[in-house]
């Protein structure tokens, strides 16, 4: 092996090791943050409704299942009204029938993981990891391994990024 190949091999090994550490730390950080909060938003409850309908439930069965399986923790009267009023619920639900990709992915994942929350969180988690890996690769190609690792750790520790990525997203 020539000296140039040896240097390239060492650089790739260091890069892979740094990326592995970044991914490991980001997985731990994500899991710790996820355990501290309820990951659902009002939007995600409508996606859950869609999931229940994809599983064969009727509209009314799905609505009742959403209301009985998920507490409505919001103090806001507007969000309370969305879930308490059948008419308002139906109007808001129509918006979410136009965006079927997320519940469809969750439906497919549900048969693998057999857990509703995990089926919704996995696509978001993979998106979270994808952003971190893309950040690492782009910075590494421009500024090198050290700065790529540092910038990835800064991204992971940026609270608004972590906060938003631990919700079941819309």
Tab-separated table of C-alpha atoms in Angstrom:
chain	number	residue	atom	x	y	z
A	1	UNK	CA	0.000	0.000	0.000
A	2	UNK	CA	1.438	3.349	-0.998
A	3	UNK	CA	1.920	6.185	1.450
A	4	UNK	CA	-0.892	8.225	-0.180
A	5	UNK	CA	-3.343	5.325	0.185
A	6	UNK	CA	-2.289	4.827	3.809
A	7	UNK	CA	-2.962	8.497	4.614
A	8	UNK	CA	-6.337	8.345	2.856
A	9	UNK	CA	-7.232	5.135	4.718
A	10	UNK	CA	-6.300	6.690	8.101
A	11	UNK	CA	-8.343	9.803	7.288
A	12	UNK	CA	-11.390	7.703	6.330
A	13	UNK	CA	-11.034	5.630	9.501
A	14	UNK	CA	-10.874	8.771	11.658
A	15	UNK	CA	-13.842	10.234	9.827
A	16	UNK	CA	-15.900	7.083	10.297
A	17	UNK	CA	-14.960	6.886	13.958
A	18	UNK	CA	-15.904	10.550	14.507
A	19	UNK	CA	-19.222	10.074	12.708
A	20	UNK	CA	-19.953	6.952	14.785
A	21	UNK	CA	-19.353	8.877	18.014
A	22	UNK	CA	-21.554	11.739	16.794
A	23	UNK	CA	-24.367	9.320	15.901
A	24	UNK	CA	-24.054	7.499	19.227
A	25	UNK	CA	-24.188	10.742	21.227
A	26	UNK	CA	-27.095	12.050	19.157
A	27	UNK	CA	-29.075	8.817	19.720
A	28	UNK	CA	-28.504	9.044	23.470
A	29	UNK	CA	-29.433	12.738	23.517
A	30	UNK	CA	-32.593	12.094	21.464
A	31	UNK	CA	-33.706	9.247	23.704
A	32	UNK	CA	-33.067	11.205	26.905
A	33	UNK	CA	-34.960	14.218	25.621
A	34	UNK	CA	-37.831	12.091	24.328
A	35	UNK	CA	-38.301	10.502	27.736
A	36	UNK	CA	-38.809	13.951	29.303
A	37	UNK	CA	-41.841	14.996	27.297
A	38	UNK	CA	-44.994	13.889	25.568
A	39	UNK	CA	-44.130	13.702	21.855
A	40	UNK	CA	-47.612	14.334	20.466
A	41	UNK	CA	-48.867	17.634	19.119
A	42	UNK	CA	-52.473	18.287	18.192
A	43	UNK	CA	-51.505	17.675	14.548
A	44	UNK	CA	-50.072	14.272	15.309
A	45	UNK	CA	-53.346	13.165	16.880
A	46	UNK	CA	-54.999	13.666	13.492
A	47	UNK	CA	-52.237	11.607	11.887
A	48	UNK	CA	-52.987	8.971	14.521
A	49	UNK	CA	-56.630	9.144	13.479
A	50	UNK	CA	-55.536	8.469	9.877
A	51	UNK	CA	-53.442	5.519	11.069
A	52	UNK	CA	-56.454	4.033	12.838
A	53	UNK	CA	-58.508	4.378	9.661
A	54	UNK	CA	-55.753	2.723	7.622
A	55	UNK	CA	-55.956	-0.145	10.109
A	56	UNK	CA	-59.630	-0.626	9.188
A	57	UNK	CA	-61.522	1.465	11.735
A	58	UNK	CA	-64.354	3.770	10.676
A	59	UNK	CA	-64.136	7.556	11.039
A	60	UNK	CA	-66.112	7.562	14.304
A	61	UNK	CA	-64.237	4.547	15.752
A	62	UNK	CA	-60.937	6.263	14.944
A	63	UNK	CA	-62.080	9.531	16.539
A	64	UNK	CA	-63.177	7.730	19.701
A	65	UNK	CA	-59.911	5.794	19.816
A	66	UNK	CA	-57.883	9.016	19.528
A	67	UNK	CA	-59.899	10.656	22.309
A	68	UNK	CA	-59.733	7.628	24.600
A	69	UNK	CA	-56.086	6.606	24.000
A	70	UNK	CA	-54.525	10.069	24.111
A	71	UNK	CA	-55.080	12.661	26.807
A	72	UNK	CA	-55.720	16.177	25.581
A	73	UNK	CA	-53.195	18.083	27.746
A	74	UNK	CA	-53.572	21.502	26.161
A	75	UNK	CA	-55.062	24.269	28.282
A	76	UNK	CA	-55.713	26.371	25.177
A	77	UNK	CA	-59.478	26.670	24.501
A	78	UNK	CA	-58.988	26.523	20.721
A	79	UNK	CA	-57.226	23.153	20.865
A	80	UNK	CA	-59.713	21.901	23.450
A	81	UNK	CA	-62.556	22.882	21.100
A	82	UNK	CA	-60.955	21.035	18.179
A	83	UNK	CA	-61.142	17.756	20.054
A	84	UNK	CA	-64.387	18.316	21.981
A	85	UNK	CA	-66.583	19.560	19.110
A	86	UNK	CA	-67.450	16.895	16.521
A	87	UNK	CA	-68.006	19.501	13.803
A	88	UNK	CA	-64.701	21.306	14.387
A	89	UNK	CA	-62.861	17.987	14.614
A	90	UNK	CA	-64.266	16.958	11.220
A	91	UNK	CA	-63.259	20.274	9.588
A	92	UNK	CA	-59.697	20.044	10.916
A	93	UNK	CA	-59.507	16.342	10.033
A	94	UNK	CA	-60.206	17.123	6.349
A	95	UNK	CA	-56.929	19.077	6.189
A	96	UNK	CA	-54.978	16.029	7.342
A	97	UNK	CA	-56.538	13.678	4.802
A	98	UNK	CA	-54.716	15.704	2.137
A	99	UNK	CA	-51.327	14.747	3.644
A	100	UNK	CA	-51.352	10.937	3.802
A	101	UNK	CA	-47.610	10.166	3.523
A	102	UNK	CA	-46.697	10.340	7.211
A	103	UNK	CA	-49.557	8.107	8.458
A	104	UNK	CA	-48.911	5.743	5.539
A	105	UNK	CA	-45.251	5.365	6.550
A	106	UNK	CA	-46.330	4.877	10.178
A	107	UNK	CA	-48.853	2.259	9.009
A	108	UNK	CA	-46.088	0.311	7.260
A	109	UNK	CA	-43.751	0.604	10.238
A	110	UNK	CA	-46.510	-0.398	12.656
A	111	UNK	CA	-46.454	-3.936	11.267
A	112	UNK	CA	-42.720	-4.151	11.938
A	113	UNK	CA	-42.493	-2.540	15.396
A	114	UNK	CA	-46.049	-3.237	16.660
A	115	UNK	CA	-46.064	-0.009	18.666
A	116	UNK	CA	-48.023	3.067	17.600
A	117	UNK	CA	-45.694	5.635	19.171
A	118	UNK	CA	-42.589	3.968	17.732
A	119	UNK	CA	-44.187	3.787	14.285
A	120	UNK	CA	-44.615	7.568	14.344
A	121	UNK	CA	-41.286	8.387	15.998
A	122	UNK	CA	-39.019	6.261	13.756
A	123	UNK	CA	-39.470	8.376	10.582
A	124	UNK	CA	-38.798	11.534	12.608
A	125	UNK	CA	-35.781	9.924	14.276
A	126	UNK	CA	-34.325	8.861	10.916
A	127	UNK	CA	-34.861	12.405	9.647
A	128	UNK	CA	-33.070	13.727	12.750
A	129	UNK	CA	-30.123	11.391	12.143
A	130	UNK	CA	-30.132	12.267	8.449
A	131	UNK	CA	-29.764	15.979	9.201
A	132	UNK	CA	-26.893	15.286	11.600
A	133	UNK	CA	-25.092	12.982	9.142
A	134	UNK	CA	-25.594	15.447	6.278
A	135	UNK	CA	-24.241	18.253	8.476
A	136	UNK	CA	-21.195	16.143	9.324
A	137	UNK	CA	-20.479	15.206	5.695
A	138	UNK	CA	-20.910	18.730	4.332
A	139	UNK	CA	-18.692	20.309	6.998
A	140	UNK	CA	-16.100	17.508	6.728
A	141	UNK	CA	-15.759	18.016	2.976
A	142	UNK	CA	-15.167	21.724	3.450
A	143	UNK	CA	-13.427	22.153	6.779
A	144	UNK	CA	-12.204	18.716	7.900
A	145	UNK	CA	-13.028	16.077	10.509
A	146	UNK	CA	-12.396	18.115	13.629
A	147	UNK	CA	-14.709	20.990	12.715
A	148	UNK	CA	-17.303	18.562	11.348
A	149	UNK	CA	-17.372	16.785	14.697
A	150	UNK	CA	-17.559	20.035	16.656
A	151	UNK	CA	-20.319	21.458	14.441
A	152	UNK	CA	-22.313	18.229	14.722
A	153	UNK	CA	-22.055	18.321	18.500
A	154	UNK	CA	-23.165	21.960	18.472
A	155	UNK	CA	-26.158	21.026	16.307
A	156	UNK	CA	-27.085	18.167	18.627
A	157	UNK	CA	-26.855	20.422	21.683
A	158	UNK	CA	-28.925	23.220	20.103
A	159	UNK	CA	-32.114	22.973	22.183
A	160	UNK	CA	-34.631	24.256	19.588
A	161	UNK	CA	-33.376	21.614	17.117
A	162	UNK	CA	-33.669	18.851	19.690
A	163	UNK	CA	-37.019	20.112	20.978
A	164	UNK	CA	-38.609	20.229	17.523
A	165	UNK	CA	-37.216	16.888	16.388
A	166	UNK	CA	-38.604	14.993	19.363
A	167	UNK	CA	-42.195	15.786	18.427
A	168	UNK	CA	-44.076	13.506	16.128
A	169	UNK	CA	-43.778	15.982	13.331
A	170	UNK	CA	-46.265	17.282	10.797
